[in-house]
PDB file of N, CA, C and O in Angstrom:
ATOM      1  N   UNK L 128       4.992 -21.391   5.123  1.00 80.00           N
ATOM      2  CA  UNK L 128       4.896 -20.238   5.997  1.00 80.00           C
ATOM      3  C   UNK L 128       3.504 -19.620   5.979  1.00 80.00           C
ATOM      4  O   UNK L 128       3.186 -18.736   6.774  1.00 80.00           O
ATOM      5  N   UNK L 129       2.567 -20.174   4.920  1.00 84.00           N
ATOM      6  CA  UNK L 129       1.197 -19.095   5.236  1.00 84.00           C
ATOM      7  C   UNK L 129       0.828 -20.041   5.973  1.00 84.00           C
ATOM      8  O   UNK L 129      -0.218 -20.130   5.328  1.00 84.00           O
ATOM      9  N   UNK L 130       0.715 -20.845   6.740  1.00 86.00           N
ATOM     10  CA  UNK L 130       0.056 -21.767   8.218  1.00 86.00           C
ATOM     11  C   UNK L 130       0.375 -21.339   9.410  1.00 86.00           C
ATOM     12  O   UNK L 130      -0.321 -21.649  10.377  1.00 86.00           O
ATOM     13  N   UNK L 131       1.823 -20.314   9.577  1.00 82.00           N
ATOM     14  CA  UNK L 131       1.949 -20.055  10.448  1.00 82.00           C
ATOM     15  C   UNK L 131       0.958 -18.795  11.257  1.00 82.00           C
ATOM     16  O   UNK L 131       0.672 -17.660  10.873  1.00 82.00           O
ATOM     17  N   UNK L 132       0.722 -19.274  12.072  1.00 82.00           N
ATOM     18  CA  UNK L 132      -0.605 -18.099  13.093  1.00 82.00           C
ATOM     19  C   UNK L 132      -0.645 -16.790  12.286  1.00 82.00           C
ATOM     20  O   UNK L 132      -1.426 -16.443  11.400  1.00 82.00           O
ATOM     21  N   UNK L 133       0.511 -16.096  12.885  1.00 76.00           N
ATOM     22  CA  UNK L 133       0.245 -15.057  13.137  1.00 76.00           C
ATOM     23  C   UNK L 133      -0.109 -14.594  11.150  1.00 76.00           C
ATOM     24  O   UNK L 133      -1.133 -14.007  10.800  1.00 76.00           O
ATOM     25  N   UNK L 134       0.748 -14.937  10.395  1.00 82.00           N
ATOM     26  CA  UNK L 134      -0.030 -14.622   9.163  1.00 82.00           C
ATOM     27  C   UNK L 134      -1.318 -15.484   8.452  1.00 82.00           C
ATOM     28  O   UNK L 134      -1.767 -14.931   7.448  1.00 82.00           O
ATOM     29  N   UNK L 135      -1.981 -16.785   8.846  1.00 81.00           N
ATOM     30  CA  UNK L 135      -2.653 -17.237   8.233  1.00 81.00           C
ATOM     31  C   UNK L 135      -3.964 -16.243   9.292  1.00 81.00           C
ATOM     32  O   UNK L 135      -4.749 -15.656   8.548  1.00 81.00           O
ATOM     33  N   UNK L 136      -4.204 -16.054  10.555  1.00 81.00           N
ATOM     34  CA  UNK L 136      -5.038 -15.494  11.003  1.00 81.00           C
ATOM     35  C   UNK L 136      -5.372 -14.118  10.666  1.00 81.00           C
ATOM     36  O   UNK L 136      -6.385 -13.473  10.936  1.00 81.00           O
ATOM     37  N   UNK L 137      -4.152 -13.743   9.920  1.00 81.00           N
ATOM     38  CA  UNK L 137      -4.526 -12.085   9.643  1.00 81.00           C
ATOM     39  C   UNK L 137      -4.702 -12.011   8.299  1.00 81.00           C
ATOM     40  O   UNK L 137      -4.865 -10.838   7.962  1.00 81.00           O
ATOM     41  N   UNK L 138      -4.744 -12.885   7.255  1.00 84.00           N
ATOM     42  CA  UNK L 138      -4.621 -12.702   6.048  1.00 84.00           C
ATOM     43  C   UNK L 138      -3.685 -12.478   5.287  1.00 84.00           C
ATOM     44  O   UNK L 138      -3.862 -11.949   4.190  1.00 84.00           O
ATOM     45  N   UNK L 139      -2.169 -12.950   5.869  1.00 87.00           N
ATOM     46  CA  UNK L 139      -1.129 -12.466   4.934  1.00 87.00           C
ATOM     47  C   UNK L 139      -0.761 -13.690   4.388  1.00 87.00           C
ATOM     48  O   UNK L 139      -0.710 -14.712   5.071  1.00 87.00           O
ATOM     49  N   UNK L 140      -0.433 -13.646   2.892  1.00 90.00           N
ATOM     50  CA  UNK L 140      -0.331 -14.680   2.017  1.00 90.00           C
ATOM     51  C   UNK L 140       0.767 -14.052   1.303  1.00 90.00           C
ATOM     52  O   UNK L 140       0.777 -12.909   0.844  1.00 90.00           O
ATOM     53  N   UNK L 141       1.850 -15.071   1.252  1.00 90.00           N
ATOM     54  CA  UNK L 141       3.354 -15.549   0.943  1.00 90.00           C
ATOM     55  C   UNK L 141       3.240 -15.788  -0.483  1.00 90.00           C
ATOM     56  O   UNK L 141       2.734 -16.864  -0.802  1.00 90.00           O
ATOM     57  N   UNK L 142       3.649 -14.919  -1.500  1.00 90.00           N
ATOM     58  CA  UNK L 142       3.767 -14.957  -2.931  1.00 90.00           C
ATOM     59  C   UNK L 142       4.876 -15.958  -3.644  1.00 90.00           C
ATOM     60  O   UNK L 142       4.552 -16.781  -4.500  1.00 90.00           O
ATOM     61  N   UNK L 143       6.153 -15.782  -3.196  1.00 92.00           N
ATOM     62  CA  UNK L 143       7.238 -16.202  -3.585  1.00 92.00           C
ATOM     63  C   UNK L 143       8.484 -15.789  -2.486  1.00 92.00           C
ATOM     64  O   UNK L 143       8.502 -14.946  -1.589  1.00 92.00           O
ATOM     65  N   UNK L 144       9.034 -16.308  -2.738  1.00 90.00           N
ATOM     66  CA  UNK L 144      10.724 -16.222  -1.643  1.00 90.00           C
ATOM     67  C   UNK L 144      11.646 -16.710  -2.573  1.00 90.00           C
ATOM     68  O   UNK L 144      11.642 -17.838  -3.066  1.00 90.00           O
ATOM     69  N   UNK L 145      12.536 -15.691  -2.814  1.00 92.00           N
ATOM     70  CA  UNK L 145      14.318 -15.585  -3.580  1.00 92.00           C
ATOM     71  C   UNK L 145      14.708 -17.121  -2.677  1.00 92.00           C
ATOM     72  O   UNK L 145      14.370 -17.895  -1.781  1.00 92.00           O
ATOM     73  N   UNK L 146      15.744 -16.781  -3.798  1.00 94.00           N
ATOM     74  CA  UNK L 146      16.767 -18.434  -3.120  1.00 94.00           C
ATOM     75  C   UNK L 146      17.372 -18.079  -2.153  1.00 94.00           C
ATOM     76  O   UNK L 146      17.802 -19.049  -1.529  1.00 94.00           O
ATOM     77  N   UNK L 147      17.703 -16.810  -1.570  1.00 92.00           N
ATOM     78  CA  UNK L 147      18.984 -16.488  -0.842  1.00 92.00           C
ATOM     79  C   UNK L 147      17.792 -15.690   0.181  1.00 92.00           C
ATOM     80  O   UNK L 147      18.223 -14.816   0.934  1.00 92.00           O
ATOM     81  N   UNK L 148      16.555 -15.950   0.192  1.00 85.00           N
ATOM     82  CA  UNK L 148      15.795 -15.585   1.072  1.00 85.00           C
ATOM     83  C   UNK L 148      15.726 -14.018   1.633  1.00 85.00           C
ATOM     84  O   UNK L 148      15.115 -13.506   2.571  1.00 85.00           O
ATOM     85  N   UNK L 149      16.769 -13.420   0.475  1.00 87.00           N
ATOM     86  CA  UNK L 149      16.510 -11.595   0.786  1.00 87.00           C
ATOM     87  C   UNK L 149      15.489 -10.896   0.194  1.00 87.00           C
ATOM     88  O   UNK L 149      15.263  -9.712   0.446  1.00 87.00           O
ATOM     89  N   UNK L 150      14.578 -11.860  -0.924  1.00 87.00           N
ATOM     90  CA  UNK L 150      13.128 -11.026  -0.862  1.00 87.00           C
ATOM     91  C   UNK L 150      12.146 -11.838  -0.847  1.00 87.00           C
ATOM     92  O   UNK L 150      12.170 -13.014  -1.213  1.00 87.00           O
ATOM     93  N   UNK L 151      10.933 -11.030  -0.275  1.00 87.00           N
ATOM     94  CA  UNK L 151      10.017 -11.790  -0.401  1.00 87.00           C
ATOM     95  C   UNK L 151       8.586 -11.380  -0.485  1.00 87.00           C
ATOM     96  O   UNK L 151       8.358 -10.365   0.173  1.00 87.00           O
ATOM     97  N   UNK L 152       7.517 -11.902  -1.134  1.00 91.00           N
ATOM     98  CA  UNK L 152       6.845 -10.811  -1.837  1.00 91.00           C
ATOM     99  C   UNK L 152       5.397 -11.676  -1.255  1.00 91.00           C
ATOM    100  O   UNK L 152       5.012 -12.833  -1.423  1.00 91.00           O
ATOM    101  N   UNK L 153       4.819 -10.469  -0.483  1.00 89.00           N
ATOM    102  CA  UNK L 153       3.492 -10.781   0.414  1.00 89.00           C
ATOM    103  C   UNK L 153       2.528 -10.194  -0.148  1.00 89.00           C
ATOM    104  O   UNK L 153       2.857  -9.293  -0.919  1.00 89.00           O
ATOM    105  N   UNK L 154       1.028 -10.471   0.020  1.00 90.00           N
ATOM    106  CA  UNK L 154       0.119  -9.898   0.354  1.00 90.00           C
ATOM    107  C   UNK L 154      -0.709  -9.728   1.416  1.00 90.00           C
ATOM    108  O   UNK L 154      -0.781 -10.590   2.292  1.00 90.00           O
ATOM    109  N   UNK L 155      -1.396  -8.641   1.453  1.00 86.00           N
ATOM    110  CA  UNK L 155      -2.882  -8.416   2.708  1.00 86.00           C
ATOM    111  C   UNK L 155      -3.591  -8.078   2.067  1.00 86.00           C
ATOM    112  O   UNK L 155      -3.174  -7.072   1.493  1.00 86.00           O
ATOM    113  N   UNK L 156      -4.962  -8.459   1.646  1.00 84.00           N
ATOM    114  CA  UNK L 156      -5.855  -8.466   1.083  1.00 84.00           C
ATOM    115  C   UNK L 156      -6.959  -7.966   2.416  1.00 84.00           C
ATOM    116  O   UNK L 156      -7.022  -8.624   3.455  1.00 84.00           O
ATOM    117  N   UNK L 157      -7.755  -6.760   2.191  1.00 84.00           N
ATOM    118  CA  UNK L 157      -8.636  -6.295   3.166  1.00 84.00           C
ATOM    119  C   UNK L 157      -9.315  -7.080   3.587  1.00 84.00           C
ATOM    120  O   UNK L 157      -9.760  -7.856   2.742  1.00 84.00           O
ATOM    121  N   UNK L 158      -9.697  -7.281   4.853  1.00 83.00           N
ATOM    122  CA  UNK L 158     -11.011  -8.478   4.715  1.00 83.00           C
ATOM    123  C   UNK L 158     -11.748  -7.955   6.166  1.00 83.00           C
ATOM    124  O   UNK L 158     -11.283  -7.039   6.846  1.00 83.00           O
ATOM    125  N   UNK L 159     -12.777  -8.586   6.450  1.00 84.00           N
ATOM    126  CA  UNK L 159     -13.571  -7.897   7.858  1.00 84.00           C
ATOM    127  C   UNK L 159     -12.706  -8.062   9.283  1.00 84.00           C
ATOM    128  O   UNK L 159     -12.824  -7.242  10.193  1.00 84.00           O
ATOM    129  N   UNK L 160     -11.689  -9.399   9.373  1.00 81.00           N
ATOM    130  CA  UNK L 160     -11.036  -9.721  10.332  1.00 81.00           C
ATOM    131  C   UNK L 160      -9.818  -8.286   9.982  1.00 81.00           C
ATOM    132  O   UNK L 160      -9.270  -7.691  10.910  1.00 81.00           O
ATOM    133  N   UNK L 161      -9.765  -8.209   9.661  1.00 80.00           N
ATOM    134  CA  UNK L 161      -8.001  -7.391   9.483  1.00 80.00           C
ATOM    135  C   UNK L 161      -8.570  -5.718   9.337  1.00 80.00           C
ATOM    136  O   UNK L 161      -7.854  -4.892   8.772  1.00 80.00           O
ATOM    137  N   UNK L 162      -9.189  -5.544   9.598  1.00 84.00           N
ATOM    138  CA  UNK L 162      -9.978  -3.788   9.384  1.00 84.00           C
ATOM    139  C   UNK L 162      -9.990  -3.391  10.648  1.00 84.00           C
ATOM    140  O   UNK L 162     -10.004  -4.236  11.543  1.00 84.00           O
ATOM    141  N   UNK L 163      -9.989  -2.022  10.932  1.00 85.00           N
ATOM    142  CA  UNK L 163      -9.803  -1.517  12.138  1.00 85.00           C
ATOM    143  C   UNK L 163     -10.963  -0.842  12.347  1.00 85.00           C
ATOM    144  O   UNK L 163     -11.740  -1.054  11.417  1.00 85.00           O
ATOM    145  N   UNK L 164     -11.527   0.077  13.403  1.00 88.00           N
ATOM    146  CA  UNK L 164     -12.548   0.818  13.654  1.00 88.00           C
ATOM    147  C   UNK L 164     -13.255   1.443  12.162  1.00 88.00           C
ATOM    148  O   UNK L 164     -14.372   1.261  11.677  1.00 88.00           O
ATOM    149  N   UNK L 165     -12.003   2.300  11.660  1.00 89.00           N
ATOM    150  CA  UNK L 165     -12.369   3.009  10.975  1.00 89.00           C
ATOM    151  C   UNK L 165     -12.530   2.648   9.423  1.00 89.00           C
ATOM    152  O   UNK L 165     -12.906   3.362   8.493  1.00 89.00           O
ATOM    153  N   UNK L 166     -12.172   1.461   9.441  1.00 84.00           N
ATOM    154  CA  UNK L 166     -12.203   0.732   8.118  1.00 84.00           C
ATOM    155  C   UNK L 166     -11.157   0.714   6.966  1.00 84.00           C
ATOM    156  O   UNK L 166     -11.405   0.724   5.761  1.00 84.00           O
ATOM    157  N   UNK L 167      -9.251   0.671   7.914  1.00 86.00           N
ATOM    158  CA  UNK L 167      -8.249   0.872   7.483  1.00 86.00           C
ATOM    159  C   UNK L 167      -7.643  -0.156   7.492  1.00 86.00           C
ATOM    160  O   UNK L 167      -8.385  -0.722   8.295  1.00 86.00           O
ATOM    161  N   UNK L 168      -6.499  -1.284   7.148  1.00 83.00           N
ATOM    162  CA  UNK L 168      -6.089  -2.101   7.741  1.00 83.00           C
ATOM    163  C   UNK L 168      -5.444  -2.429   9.001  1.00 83.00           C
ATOM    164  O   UNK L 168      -4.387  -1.890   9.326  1.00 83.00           O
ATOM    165  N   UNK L 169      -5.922  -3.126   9.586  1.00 82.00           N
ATOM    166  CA  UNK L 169      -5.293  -3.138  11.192  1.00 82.00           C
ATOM    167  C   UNK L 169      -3.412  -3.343  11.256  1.00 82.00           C
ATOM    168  O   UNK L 169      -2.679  -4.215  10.791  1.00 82.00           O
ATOM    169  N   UNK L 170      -3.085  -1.867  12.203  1.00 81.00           N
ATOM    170  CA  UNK L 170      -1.416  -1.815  12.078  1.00 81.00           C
ATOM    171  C   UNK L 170      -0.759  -3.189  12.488  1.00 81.00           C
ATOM    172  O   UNK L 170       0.367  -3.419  12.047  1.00 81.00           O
ATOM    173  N   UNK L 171      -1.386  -4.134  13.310  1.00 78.00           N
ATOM    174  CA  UNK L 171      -0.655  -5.382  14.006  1.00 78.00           C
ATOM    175  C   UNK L 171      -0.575  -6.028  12.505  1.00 78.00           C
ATOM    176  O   UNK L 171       0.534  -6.256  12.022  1.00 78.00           O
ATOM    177  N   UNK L 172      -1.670  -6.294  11.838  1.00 80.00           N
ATOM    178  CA  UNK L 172      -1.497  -7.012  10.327  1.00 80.00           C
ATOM    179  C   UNK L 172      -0.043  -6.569   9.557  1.00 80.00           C
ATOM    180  O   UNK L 172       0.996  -7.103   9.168  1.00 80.00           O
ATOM    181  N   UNK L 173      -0.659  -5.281   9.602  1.00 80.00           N
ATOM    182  CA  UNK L 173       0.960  -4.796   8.771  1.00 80.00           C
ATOM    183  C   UNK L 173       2.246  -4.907   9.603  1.00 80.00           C
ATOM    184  O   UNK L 173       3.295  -5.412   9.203  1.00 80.00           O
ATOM    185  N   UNK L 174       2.059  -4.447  10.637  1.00 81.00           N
ATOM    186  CA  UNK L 174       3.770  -4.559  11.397  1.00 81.00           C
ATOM    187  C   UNK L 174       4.251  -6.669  10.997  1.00 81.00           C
ATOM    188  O   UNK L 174       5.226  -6.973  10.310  1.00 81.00           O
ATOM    189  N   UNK L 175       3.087  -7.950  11.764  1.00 79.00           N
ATOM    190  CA  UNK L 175       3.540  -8.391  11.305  1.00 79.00           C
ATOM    191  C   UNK L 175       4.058  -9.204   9.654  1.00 79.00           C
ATOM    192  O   UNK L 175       4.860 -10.131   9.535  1.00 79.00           O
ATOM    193  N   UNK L 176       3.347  -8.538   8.618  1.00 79.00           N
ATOM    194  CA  UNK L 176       3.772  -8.525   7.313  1.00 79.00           C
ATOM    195  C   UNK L 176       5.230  -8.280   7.468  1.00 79.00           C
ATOM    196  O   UNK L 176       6.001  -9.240   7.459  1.00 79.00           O
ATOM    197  N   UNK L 177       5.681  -7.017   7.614  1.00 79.00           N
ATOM    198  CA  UNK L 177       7.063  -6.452   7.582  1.00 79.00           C
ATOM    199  C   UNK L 177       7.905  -6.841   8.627  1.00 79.00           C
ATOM    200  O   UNK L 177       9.091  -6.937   8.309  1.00 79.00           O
ATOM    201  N   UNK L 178       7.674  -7.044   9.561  1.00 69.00           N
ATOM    202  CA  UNK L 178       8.621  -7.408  10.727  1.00 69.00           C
ATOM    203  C   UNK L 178       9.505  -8.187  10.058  1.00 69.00           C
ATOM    204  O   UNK L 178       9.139  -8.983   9.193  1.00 69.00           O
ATOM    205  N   UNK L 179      11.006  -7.981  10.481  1.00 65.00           N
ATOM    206  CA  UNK L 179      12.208  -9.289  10.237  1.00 65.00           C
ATOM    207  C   UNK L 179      12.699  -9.520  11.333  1.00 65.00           C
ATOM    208  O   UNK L 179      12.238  -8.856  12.262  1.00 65.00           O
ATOM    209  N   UNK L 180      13.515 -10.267  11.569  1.00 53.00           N
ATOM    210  CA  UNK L 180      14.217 -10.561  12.729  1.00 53.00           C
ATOM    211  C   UNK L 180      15.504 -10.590  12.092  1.00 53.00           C
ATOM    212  O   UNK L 180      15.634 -10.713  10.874  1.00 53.00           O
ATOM    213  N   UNK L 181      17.033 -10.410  13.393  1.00 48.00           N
ATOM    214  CA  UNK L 181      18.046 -10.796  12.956  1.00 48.00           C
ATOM    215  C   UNK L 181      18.539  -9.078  12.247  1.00 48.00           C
ATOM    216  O   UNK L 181      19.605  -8.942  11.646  1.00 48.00           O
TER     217      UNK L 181
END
């Protein structure tokens, strides 16, 4: 799952995933692509970190 677009382009990196796939433990690490104007992390990064489906 970190190959997939939308998190390998933003910097989110996949720690571990439970067997039963109810947790799962990410990071976003700041970087120049993922910063916003003001030098915060960009909200699209985070929404898709957290987003679930279902």
């Amino acid at each position: 799952m970190n190959l997939w677009p939308p998190f390998l382009f933003s910097g989110i990196e996949i720690g571990h995933i439970s067997d039963d796939f109810r947790a799962i433990d990410v990071e976003l690490r700041e970087r120049f692509y993922n910063r916003n104007y003001v030098g915060c992390h960009f909200g699209g990064s985070l929404f898709a970190m957290t987003a679930r489906s279902g």
